[in-house]
Amino acid sequence: MQELLNHLNNLPFNYEEAVAVILFAIGLSMLLFCRNLLKKVIGLDVMDAGIFLLLADRGYITGRTVPIIVDGVTEMEYYINPIPAGLVLTGIVVSVSVTALMLSLTVRIYKTYRTLEIDKLYIMMTNWRKGERE
Amino acid sequence: MSFVQNFPFFTIILSLICAVVSFVLSKNASKWVSVALLSISSVLNLAVLVYCSQNNTDFTYMMGHFPAPWGNELAAGVFESLMALLFAFVMLMSILGGASHVEHDVAKQRRHLYWVMVDLTHAALMALCYTNDIFTGYVFIEVCTIASCALLAVRGGGRVLIASVRYMIFALVGSGLFLMGVVFTYSITGHLLFPQLREAIALLWRDGSYRLSMTVAIGLMSVGLAIKAGLFPFHFWLPSAHGRATTATSGILSGVIVKGYLFLLIKIIYRVVGVEVFHASGVQNVLLIFGVAAMVFCSAAAVGSRRLKTMVAYSSAAQIGYMFMGLGMGTEAALIAVFFQIISHALTKPMLFLASSSLMDSCGGHQDFRSLRGAGHRNKPAGFLFTVGALSMVGIPMFIGFIPKLHFASAAFGMGWRTWAVLGALVISTLLNVLYFLYTAMLLWLPVNDDNRPSFNGKSAWRHAAPGLALAVLGMAIGLQSAPLAQLLQQGIALFCR
């Protein structure tokens, strides 16, 4: 509990992380609870953006510069950590391909059923099942 | 360095190459490329297993010769190579058994893409088995998700599309949570490789700093992988996905892919977090409780299902509960039981899916229980396979399904309230298994008057059942003589938990 309170005291200084986690939570709940397929895909991208923001923010250190050697300065203290940026890039590639797959599935579902509402799709499915049984 | 140490890397890169080559080949050639790839991969993994087991050693393999804190690594030991061997072999049997259904279910111009996706899934699974880097683990989780979703959606048709969208949504929720856990872990420790992470986490935990954040990170990673593996209460996507796919995909999805995620979770628990920290964080009990709940509720759902394949898929969800229950128990004996359960389920479930599809064929494509009555007489090999699988799932001695149940039960003693939870769930789940599996198996052999049934050509049935029979024979062999495998697993644990 005490640890939690200490974390909360640091909140004003770590507002980027707070924003990132809030974005993540918004995206996750959109992905889980929105009843429209397109909104689910948007939620997926918001969620990934939250994670990437958190990761990019962890790699940035105030007052330092990009890790490209200029003027022969090789001391570590002058540069930010480049690994999170690399991870974010990889993550973006993954996120783009997953989004593409989701969108293509969404398009095919719309072509087949003319709707993107999950509830309507489920109603259709249960109707089929009843038909199968009879 | 022995030449065998290159083999884990070869299995991954070979499948990526095969995927690219298959893309431009004709549909028949690409099928044989996949079969050859999976056979070669089985042999390579067997060689690694023999090497590790005989020398009683494990090794790490540097990618591109960058040393430890910077480079990417593969690690192989007895467990890793055993799992990789199991995955490659079961995938091979699934696609051999399901090839004729693939030709029937997948449109002609898309058929070679199916085999591309099989190659990619295999690449992802090998990477999940052998990787020693948590972010590589994440990337290949996503590769596995995309490839397996394509394997599912390739069948076409509306309901398969809906099943694949559900599958994708839950898979993405799982990988989002997992990635968040990885980011938390990285920002606390500053490492991505397993050995360095383990040192840093053990140090931090002894220190007492960042305990809350570490617990959240462990929880996020475990829950993420549990959702992807289909643990109760996030199993709703599983019956529709595993039950609607084409036969080969059903076998791969439930026999192999679920275990790929599970094995990554086992690696994270034992090689990254450390089992003591995992126990202290309290996540262990959460896995135990949901595992026990899965065993009871998913078995009950299987009793209530009306279609054969849905029933088999619900039984998968219950069996996944067994594995998570074993992880929640947290002792070495329980870990051995988990591995027995993984092996037993991976050998039995694809066989059951192959047999159910064959039985459906002999009933003119119907899979409600009324049409299946007496189907074993028309299609004897499939009926035989289903009966063997059903007896194994129930846990009759001599069949492979008995071994993990025995190990779970003997590992459960002396654990306080956990003992009762585990034993109670085992009893209830076994009784429910008897109810639905033995009922179905008996239904298949009821004497019926076959005059008004659709005609079925039984000649090719034995040929189609051959891969299933191979799985059945292997399962029976382990069921009759499990001591050598238990010895191998003991050796693996000594290396794995070092």
XYZ file of C-alpha atoms in Angstrom:
632
model
C 0.000 0.000 0.000
C 2.817 2.371 0.957
C 4.525 1.543 -2.324
C 1.372 2.406 -4.202
C 1.159 5.793 -2.452
C 4.791 6.532 -3.323
C 4.006 5.768 -6.939
C 1.037 8.124 -6.855
C 3.226 10.924 -5.474
C 5.450 10.565 -8.537
C 2.516 10.796 -10.912
C 2.910 14.504 -11.867
C 6.523 13.881 -12.897
C 5.731 10.728 -14.854
C 2.708 12.030 -16.725
C 3.863 10.486 -20.022
C 3.675 7.021 -18.508
C 0.283 7.790 -17.012
C -1.011 8.954 -20.402
C 0.435 5.857 -22.068
C -1.213 3.486 -19.615
C -4.545 5.330 -19.909
C -4.322 5.020 -23.716
C -3.568 1.321 -23.308
C -6.589 0.867 -21.062
C -8.865 2.750 -23.471
C -7.649 0.654 -26.396
C -7.975 -2.618 -24.490
C -11.518 -1.886 -23.388
C -12.469 -0.812 -26.929
C -11.041 -4.071 -28.267
C -12.987 -6.094 -25.712
C -16.270 -4.225 -25.296
C -17.075 -2.308 -28.517
C -19.757 -4.101 -30.500
C -18.564 -2.835 -33.879
C -15.744 -4.634 -35.681
C -14.215 -1.468 -37.116
C -14.131 0.148 -33.660
C -12.417 -2.970 -32.368
C -9.654 -2.520 -34.957
C -9.317 1.145 -33.944
C -9.111 0.032 -30.306
C -6.324 -2.386 -31.224
C -4.294 0.433 -32.743
C -4.937 2.748 -29.779
C -3.780 -0.018 -27.440
C -0.597 -0.577 -29.427
C 0.035 3.190 -29.579
C -0.189 3.304 -25.777
C 2.395 0.534 -25.426
C 4.739 2.154 -27.939
C 4.421 5.538 -26.214
C 5.363 3.935 -22.892
C 8.307 2.127 -24.460
C 9.588 5.184 -26.348
C 9.252 7.262 -23.197
C 11.269 4.768 -21.160
C 14.121 5.109 -23.624
C 14.268 8.911 -23.552
C 16.530 10.583 -21.014
C 16.114 14.344 -20.592
C 19.024 16.442 -21.801
C 20.615 13.779 -23.980
C 20.667 13.420 -27.736
C 20.013 10.801 -30.409
C 22.549 7.951 -30.418
C 24.336 8.989 -33.613
C 27.993 9.790 -33.061
C 28.849 13.369 -34.094
C 32.095 15.256 -33.475
C 33.712 12.070 -32.159
C 31.853 12.061 -28.813
C 31.649 8.412 -27.774
C 30.795 8.720 -24.037
C 27.597 6.924 -23.122
C 26.360 9.848 -20.992
C 25.591 12.025 -24.019
C 23.168 9.702 -25.740
C 19.747 8.222 -25.029
C 19.053 4.479 -24.928
C 18.437 3.283 -28.505
C 17.066 -0.191 -27.685
C 13.469 0.892 -26.878
C 13.341 2.724 -30.218
C 14.344 -0.502 -31.947
C 11.683 -2.402 -30.039
C 9.055 0.213 -30.956
C 9.962 -0.104 -34.634
C 9.601 -3.891 -34.476
C 6.341 -3.476 -32.592
C 4.986 -1.085 -35.216
C 5.719 -3.608 -37.964
C 3.882 -6.302 -36.012
C 0.987 -3.958 -35.277
C 0.631 -2.957 -38.936
C 0.501 -6.560 -40.133
C -2.007 -7.566 -37.473
C -4.178 -4.553 -38.337
C -4.025 -5.478 -42.023
C -5.171 -9.016 -41.262
C -8.011 -7.792 -39.025
C -9.132 -5.275 -41.658
C -9.142 -7.889 -44.401
C -11.245 -10.211 -42.231
C -13.587 -7.306 -41.479
C -13.974 -6.541 -45.171
C -14.766 -10.164 -45.934
C -17.334 -10.330 -43.126
C -18.995 -7.145 -44.404
C -19.104 -8.557 -47.929
C -20.736 -11.746 -46.678
C -23.204 -10.350 -44.142
C -23.529 -6.601 -44.898
C -23.066 -5.730 -41.249
C -20.229 -5.007 -38.835
C -22.249 -5.248 -35.615
C -21.161 -8.308 -33.629
C -24.580 -8.659 -31.986
C -26.309 -8.960 -35.363
C -23.740 -11.537 -36.478
C -24.381 -13.597 -33.345
C -28.129 -13.407 -33.863
C -27.617 -14.768 -37.381
C -25.408 -17.549 -36.030
C -27.933 -18.634 -33.395
C -30.682 -18.617 -36.022
C -28.615 -20.980 -38.175
C -28.072 -23.270 -35.245
C -31.796 -23.438 -34.622
C -32.301 -24.200 -38.298
C -29.695 -26.962 -38.117
C -31.455 -28.586 -35.202
C -34.855 -28.520 -36.888
C 31.227 -26.302 -30.620
C 29.460 -29.365 -31.945
C 27.700 -29.166 -35.299
C 24.452 -30.304 -33.653
C 24.271 -26.963 -31.862
C 23.391 -25.308 -35.170
C 20.259 -27.425 -35.570
C 17.803 -25.251 -33.564
C 18.667 -22.313 -35.797
C 18.396 -24.513 -38.901
C 14.846 -25.554 -38.047
C 13.754 -21.899 -37.866
C 15.570 -20.576 -40.920
C 14.685 -23.655 -42.999
C 10.976 -23.148 -42.405
C 11.225 -19.451 -43.311
C 13.029 -20.366 -46.547
C 10.459 -23.070 -47.306
C 7.633 -20.570 -46.770
C 9.128 -18.187 -49.320
C 9.832 -20.969 -51.823
C 6.368 -22.510 -51.413
C 4.828 -19.165 -52.297
C 5.903 -19.516 -55.933
C 5.522 -23.292 -56.258
C 2.478 -25.174 -57.484
C -0.028 -26.386 -54.903
C 1.093 -30.015 -54.919
C 4.792 -29.218 -54.753
C 4.257 -26.823 -51.856
C 2.468 -29.545 -49.930
C 5.429 -31.881 -50.300
C 7.792 -29.054 -49.315
C 5.851 -28.727 -46.044
C 5.897 -32.483 -45.451
C 9.646 -32.623 -46.148
C 10.264 -29.606 -43.918
C 8.381 -31.099 -40.985
C 10.129 -34.475 -41.394
C 13.568 -32.866 -41.554
C 12.735 -30.670 -38.591
C 11.637 -33.720 -36.569
C 14.948 -35.430 -37.321
C 16.987 -32.309 -36.459
C 15.116 -31.815 -33.177
C 15.588 -35.482 -32.331
C 19.320 -35.067 -32.915
C 19.385 -32.061 -30.554
C 17.418 -34.038 -27.955
C 19.808 -36.987 -28.154
C 22.819 -34.655 -27.979
C 21.497 -32.782 -24.909
C 20.348 -35.900 -23.146
C 23.517 -37.940 -23.709
C 25.876 -35.145 -22.714
C 23.474 -34.010 -19.954
C 23.919 -30.431 -21.072
C 22.155 -27.399 -22.488
C 23.688 -24.711 -24.674
C 23.063 -21.190 -25.892
C 23.570 -20.198 -29.496
C 24.618 -16.633 -30.319
C 22.905 -15.137 -33.353
C 25.444 -13.223 -35.459
C 28.176 -13.645 -32.803
C 27.121 -10.674 -30.687
C 27.932 -11.519 -27.055
C 25.390 -11.816 -24.267
C 23.852 -8.537 -23.130
C 23.483 -7.161 -26.682
C 22.953 -10.036 -29.067
C 20.010 -12.306 -29.641
C 20.271 -15.878 -28.422
C 18.737 -19.298 -28.830
C 18.898 -21.772 -25.972
C 18.364 -25.523 -26.225
C 18.155 -28.182 -23.580
C 16.221 -31.390 -23.071
C 12.835 -29.712 -22.589
C 13.214 -27.298 -25.496
C 14.240 -29.979 -27.978
C 11.640 -32.434 -26.666
C 8.872 -29.872 -27.163
C 10.198 -28.875 -30.589
C 10.326 -32.546 -31.619
C 6.784 -33.101 -30.360
C 5.451 -30.013 -32.188
C 7.127 -30.883 -35.487
C 6.000 -34.516 -35.347
C 2.390 -33.759 -34.384
C 2.141 -31.073 -37.078
C 3.458 -33.590 -39.628
C 0.855 -36.173 -38.630
C -1.929 -33.556 -38.615
C -1.216 -32.344 -42.128
C -0.726 -35.874 -43.476
C -4.030 -36.919 -41.979
C -5.874 -33.770 -42.982
C -4.429 -33.293 -46.496
C -7.456 -34.720 -48.268
C -9.754 -32.385 -46.314
C -7.555 -29.429 -47.188
C -8.060 -30.237 -50.858
C -11.784 -30.342 -50.274
C -12.085 -27.272 -48.020
C -9.651 -24.781 -49.548
C -10.207 -23.101 -52.917
C -7.802 -24.288 -55.600
C -6.070 -20.961 -56.285
C -5.391 -20.452 -52.556
C -4.223 -23.947 -51.724
C -0.478 -23.337 -51.946
C -0.926 -20.437 -49.475
C -2.222 -22.929 -46.929
C 1.104 -24.741 -47.018
C 2.978 -21.414 -46.775
C 1.076 -20.752 -43.557
C 1.918 -24.245 -42.246
C 5.617 -23.479 -42.803
C 5.314 -20.099 -41.065
C 3.465 -21.593 -38.093
C 6.229 -24.152 -37.775
C 8.886 -21.414 -37.889
C 7.090 -19.495 -35.135
C 6.707 -22.582 -32.948
C 10.371 -23.525 -33.289
C 11.337 -19.953 -32.381
C 8.990 -20.021 -29.359
C 10.625 -23.268 -28.224
C 14.207 -22.194 -28.630
C 14.292 -18.433 -28.066
C 16.231 -17.034 -25.140
C 15.000 -13.455 -25.615
C 11.680 -12.212 -24.354
C 11.032 -9.711 -27.152
C 11.793 -12.310 -29.816
C 9.237 -14.386 -27.953
C 6.659 -11.614 -28.408
C 7.405 -11.212 -32.125
C 7.026 -14.934 -32.795
C 3.843 -15.079 -30.726
C 2.417 -12.607 -33.213
C 3.790 -14.506 -36.216
C 2.155 -17.623 -34.798
C -1.144 -15.779 -34.268
C -1.236 -14.381 -37.803
C -0.249 -17.655 -39.459
C -2.684 -19.748 -37.419
C -5.524 -17.292 -38.035
C -4.823 -17.610 -41.759
C -4.852 -21.413 -41.410
C -8.283 -21.070 -39.841
C -9.777 -18.442 -42.158
C -8.552 -20.098 -45.359
C -11.473 -22.503 -45.270
C -13.827 -19.696 -46.264
C -17.510 -19.471 -45.478
C -19.288 -17.114 -43.116
C -19.104 -18.944 -39.831
C -15.406 -19.685 -40.194
C -14.868 -15.943 -40.769
C -16.694 -15.094 -37.556
C -14.737 -17.777 -35.704
C -11.449 -16.343 -37.017
C -12.383 -12.791 -36.035
C -13.187 -13.963 -32.508
C -9.937 -15.900 -32.429
C -8.005 -12.817 -33.570
C -9.676 -10.496 -31.050
C -8.850 -12.690 -28.067
C -5.365 -13.420 -29.399
C -4.731 -9.683 -29.770
C -5.973 -8.901 -26.254
C -3.589 -11.603 -25.021
C -0.580 -10.361 -26.951
C -1.315 -6.733 -25.967
C -1.251 -7.695 -22.290
C 1.872 -9.801 -22.818
C 3.686 -6.948 -24.591
C 2.728 -4.556 -21.765
C 4.212 -7.060 -19.299
C 7.405 -7.249 -21.360
C 7.672 -3.443 -21.443
C 7.189 -3.270 -17.660
C 9.837 -5.934 -17.127
C 12.243 -4.202 -19.484
C 11.803 -0.798 -17.865
C 12.374 -2.240 -14.384
C 15.376 -4.416 -15.247
C 16.831 -3.075 -18.481
C 17.348 -6.552 -19.958
C 15.654 -8.708 -22.573
C 17.675 -11.947 -22.450
C 16.434 -14.647 -20.066
C 19.577 -15.245 -17.922
C 20.229 -11.529 -17.365
C 16.543 -10.918 -16.617
C 16.530 -13.708 -14.071
C 19.551 -12.313 -12.242
C 18.119 -8.802 -12.208
C 14.673 -9.935 -11.025
C 16.101 -12.112 -8.246
C 18.242 -9.179 -7.089
C 15.313 -6.738 -7.142
C 13.031 -9.136 -5.303
C 15.586 -9.707 -2.528
C 16.017 -5.943 -2.365
C 12.298 -5.408 -1.941
C 12.187 -2.602 -4.519
C 9.666 -2.487 -7.389
C 7.750 -5.464 -5.970
C 4.367 -4.109 -6.973
C 5.478 -3.302 -10.531
C 7.116 -6.697 -10.870
C 3.956 -8.443 -9.665
C 1.907 -6.473 -12.195
C 4.374 -7.396 -14.957
C 4.289 -11.105 -14.054
C 0.506 -10.974 -13.897
C 0.219 -9.246 -17.293
C 2.517 -11.772 -18.995
C 0.816 -14.792 -17.423
C -2.717 -13.582 -18.132
C -1.793 -12.580 -21.683
C -0.400 -16.019 -22.486
C -3.272 -17.715 -20.636
C -5.818 -15.880 -22.812
C -3.923 -16.921 -25.933
C -3.816 -20.522 -24.736
C -7.576 -20.441 -24.126
C -7.762 -20.722 -20.341
C -11.212 -20.452 -18.744
C -12.929 -17.861 -18.642
C -11.328 -16.676 -21.896
C -12.043 -19.896 -23.778
C -15.104 -18.700 -25.721
C -13.198 -18.383 -28.984
C -11.729 -21.870 -28.673
C -14.627 -24.232 -29.521
C -15.703 -22.253 -32.573
C -12.133 -21.863 -33.845
C -10.982 -25.429 -33.220
C -14.300 -26.959 -34.207
C -14.930 -25.050 -37.445
C -11.460 -25.230 -38.998
C -10.422 -27.760 -41.583
C -9.168 -31.030 -40.033
C -5.446 -30.380 -40.352
C -5.867 -26.905 -38.840
C -7.958 -28.258 -35.947
C -5.187 -30.709 -35.153
C -2.493 -28.044 -35.372
C -4.449 -25.429 -33.381
C -5.408 -27.643 -30.471
C -2.525 -30.089 -30.565
C 0.377 -27.744 -30.996
C -0.182 -23.975 -31.028
C -1.823 -23.772 -27.627
C 1.168 -25.636 -26.198
C 3.605 -23.262 -27.911
C 2.192 -20.385 -25.850
C 2.078 -22.562 -22.754
C 5.701 -23.615 -23.147
C 6.744 -19.960 -23.472
C 4.879 -19.279 -20.204
C 6.698 -22.200 -18.543
C 10.002 -20.775 -19.766
C 9.085 -17.339 -18.399
C 8.091 -18.796 -15.031
C 11.145 -20.997 -14.581
C 13.904 -19.199 -16.491
C 12.939 -15.503 -16.260
C 10.911 -14.891 -13.137
C 12.122 -17.855 -11.113
C 9.663 -20.130 -9.415
C 10.235 -18.640 -5.942
C 9.382 -15.124 -7.104
C 6.457 -16.474 -9.098
C 5.161 -18.195 -5.980
C 5.638 -15.098 -3.820
C 3.902 -12.834 -6.317
C 0.606 -14.686 -5.845
C 0.000 -15.163 -9.585
C 0.528 -18.896 -9.045
C -2.690 -19.247 -7.068
C -4.634 -17.357 -9.737
C -3.461 -19.852 -12.378
C -4.350 -22.766 -10.082
C -7.870 -21.487 -9.421
C -8.650 -20.754 -13.061
C -7.099 -24.062 -14.123
C -9.335 -25.955 -11.706
C -12.362 -23.940 -12.840
C -11.530 -24.730 -16.486
C -11.356 -28.458 -15.746
C -14.837 -28.446 -14.233
C -16.732 -25.895 -16.334
C -15.320 -26.776 -19.757
C -15.955 -30.487 -19.159
C -19.525 -29.581 -18.210
C -19.831 -27.508 -21.394
C -18.557 -30.496 -23.396
C -21.335 -32.650 -21.949
C -23.850 -30.090 -23.158
C -22.506 -29.673 -26.697
C -24.496 -31.013 -29.612
C -21.803 -31.344 -32.276
C -18.962 -33.856 -32.223
C -16.144 -31.439 -33.084
C -17.398 -28.823 -30.625
C -17.375 -31.469 -27.918
C -13.787 -32.424 -28.741
C -12.809 -28.732 -28.717
C -14.421 -28.116 -25.313
C -12.480 -31.102 -24.021
C -9.310 -29.297 -25.230
C -10.265 -26.287 -23.106
C -10.648 -28.602 -20.096
C -7.288 -30.264 -20.770
C -5.654 -26.825 -20.944
C -7.067 -26.314 -17.460
C -5.061 -29.358 -16.279
C -1.853 -27.769 -17.574
C -2.473 -24.428 -15.864
C -3.445 -26.225 -12.672
C -0.060 -27.967 -12.759
C 1.710 -24.624 -13.192
C -0.311 -23.286 -10.260
C 0.875 -26.141 -8.036
C 4.434 -25.058 -8.663
C 6.416 -28.133 -7.542
C 8.821 -30.097 -9.705
C 6.588 -33.166 -9.594
C 3.729 -31.012 -10.873
C 5.924 -29.671 -13.682
C 6.662 -33.234 -14.792
C 2.920 -33.887 -14.759
C 2.385 -30.762 -16.896
C 4.852 -32.033 -19.474
C 3.204 -35.456 -19.483
C -0.110 -33.682 -19.981
C 1.284 -31.621 -22.868
C 2.665 -34.730 -24.563
C -0.469 -36.784 -23.951
C -2.819 -34.058 -25.200
C -0.651 -33.258 -28.239
C -0.678 -36.921 -29.283
C -4.348 -37.597 -28.537
C -6.245 -34.503 -29.647
C -5.143 -34.336 -33.315
C -5.978 -38.055 -33.520
C -9.473 -37.349 -32.167
C -9.991 -34.531 -34.675
C -8.819 -36.744 -37.553
C -11.129 -39.521 -36.400
C -14.128 -37.183 -35.952
C -13.720 -35.740 -39.443
C -13.488 -39.236 -40.911
C -16.587 -40.293 -38.985
C -18.421 -37.205 -40.230
C -17.494 -38.135 -43.793
C -19.008 -41.553 -43.335
C -22.248 -39.905 -42.123
C -22.569 -37.641 -45.136
C -21.027 -34.652 -43.365
C -23.387 -34.590 -40.382
C -21.922 -34.384 -36.908
C -24.907 -34.327 -34.565
C -24.999 -37.341 -32.317
C -28.136 -38.793 -33.883
C -26.445 -39.175 -37.274
C -23.296 -40.607 -35.714
C -25.079 -43.590 -34.235
C -23.344 -46.734 -35.476
C -20.805 -44.791 -37.552
C -17.998 -47.019 -36.250
C -19.366 -49.954 -38.235
C -19.195 -48.023 -41.483
C -15.765 -46.497 -40.884
C -13.907 -48.981 -38.703
C -10.445 -47.326 -38.562
C -11.877 -43.938 -37.557
C -14.172 -45.557 -35.018
C -11.218 -47.457 -33.571
C -9.113 -44.282 -33.361
C -11.919 -42.339 -31.699
C -12.408 -45.125 -29.145
C -8.687 -45.220 -28.332
C -8.648 -41.426 -27.988
C -11.760 -41.435 -25.828
C -10.359 -44.100 -23.485
C -7.130 -42.129 -23.248
C -8.974 -38.868 -22.478
C -10.980 -40.570 -19.745
C -7.724 -41.839 -18.245
C -7.983 -45.618 -18.419
C -4.680 -47.237 -17.354
C -2.483 -48.421 -20.263
C -3.559 -45.419 -22.327
C -1.416 -42.284 -22.330
C -4.074 -40.069 -20.731
C -3.737 -42.024 -17.498
C -0.100 -41.024 -16.907
C -0.560 -37.239 -16.385
C -3.604 -37.806 -14.164
C -1.580 -40.168 -11.978
C 1.282 -37.687 -11.765
C -1.047 -34.763 -10.972
C -2.733 -36.727 -8.212
C 0.512 -37.914 -6.612
C 1.999 -34.392 -6.861
C -1.002 -32.887 -5.108
C -0.473 -34.364 -1.642
C 0.746 -32.226 1.230
C -0.218 -28.840 -0.237
C -2.944 -27.697 2.172
C -6.103 -26.376 0.509
C -4.560 -26.955 -2.903
C -4.616 -30.727 -2.378
C -8.393 -30.736 -2.082
C -8.916 -28.361 -4.991
C -6.707 -30.456 -7.283
C -8.055 -33.851 -6.258
C -11.660 -32.646 -6.361
C -11.224 -31.146 -9.827
C -9.520 -34.320 -11.073
C -12.394 -36.479 -9.857
C -15.165 -34.244 -11.235
C -13.403 -33.734 -14.565
C -12.737 -37.459 -14.984
C -16.358 -38.328 -14.215
C -17.579 -35.757 -16.752
C -15.062 -37.168 -19.272
C -16.546 -40.612 -18.751
C -19.970 -39.155 -19.348
C -19.290 -37.530 -22.710
C -16.382 -39.465 -24.203
C -17.455 -42.976 -23.294
C -21.052 -42.147 -24.212
C -19.911 -41.024 -27.670
C -17.581 -43.995 -28.092
C -20.405 -46.394 -27.254
C -22.773 -44.535 -29.553
C -20.378 -45.197 -32.434
C -20.653 -48.968 -31.998
C -24.424 -49.278 -31.582
C -25.868 -51.818 -33.994
C -27.976 -49.985 -36.573
C -29.827 -50.776 -39.720
C -27.751 -49.083 -42.419
C -30.178 -49.221 -45.337
C -31.147 -45.567 -45.494
C -27.642 -44.189 -44.811
C -25.581 -42.355 -47.428
C -23.101 -44.730 -49.026
C -19.495 -44.419 -47.945
C -16.398 -45.810 -49.606
C -14.531 -47.586 -46.807
C -11.563 -48.675 -48.928
C -9.468 -45.530 -48.516
C -10.386 -45.235 -44.842
C -7.376 -47.202 -43.608
C -4.999 -45.095 -45.707
C -6.480 -41.863 -44.310
C -6.272 -43.223 -40.775
C -2.553 -44.121 -40.990
C -1.218 -40.859 -39.419
C -3.789 -41.155 -36.650
C -2.735 -44.742 -36.090
C 0.892 -43.618 -35.779
C -0.133 -41.156 -33.051
C -2.206 -43.873 -31.356
C 0.664 -46.378 -31.369
C 3.071 -43.804 -29.936
C 0.522 -42.888 -27.270
C -0.022 -46.534 -26.354
C 3.733 -47.102 -26.163
C 4.142 -44.220 -23.720
C 1.049 -45.323 -21.830
C 2.448 -48.826 -21.339
C 6.023 -47.830 -20.614
C 6.276 -44.273 -19.248
C 9.422 -44.760 -17.133
C 12.007 -43.786 -19.810
C 10.085 -40.598 -20.617
C 9.778 -39.787 -16.904
C 13.532 -40.224 -16.584
C 14.107 -37.896 -19.528
C 11.800 -35.287 -17.980
C 13.646 -35.564 -14.635
C 16.900 -34.900 -16.459
C 15.257 -32.002 -18.285
C 14.049 -30.434 -15.045
C 17.502 -30.609 -13.529
C 18.851 -28.674 -16.523
C 15.834 -26.381 -16.903
C 15.518 -25.115 -13.328
C 19.226 -24.731 -12.707
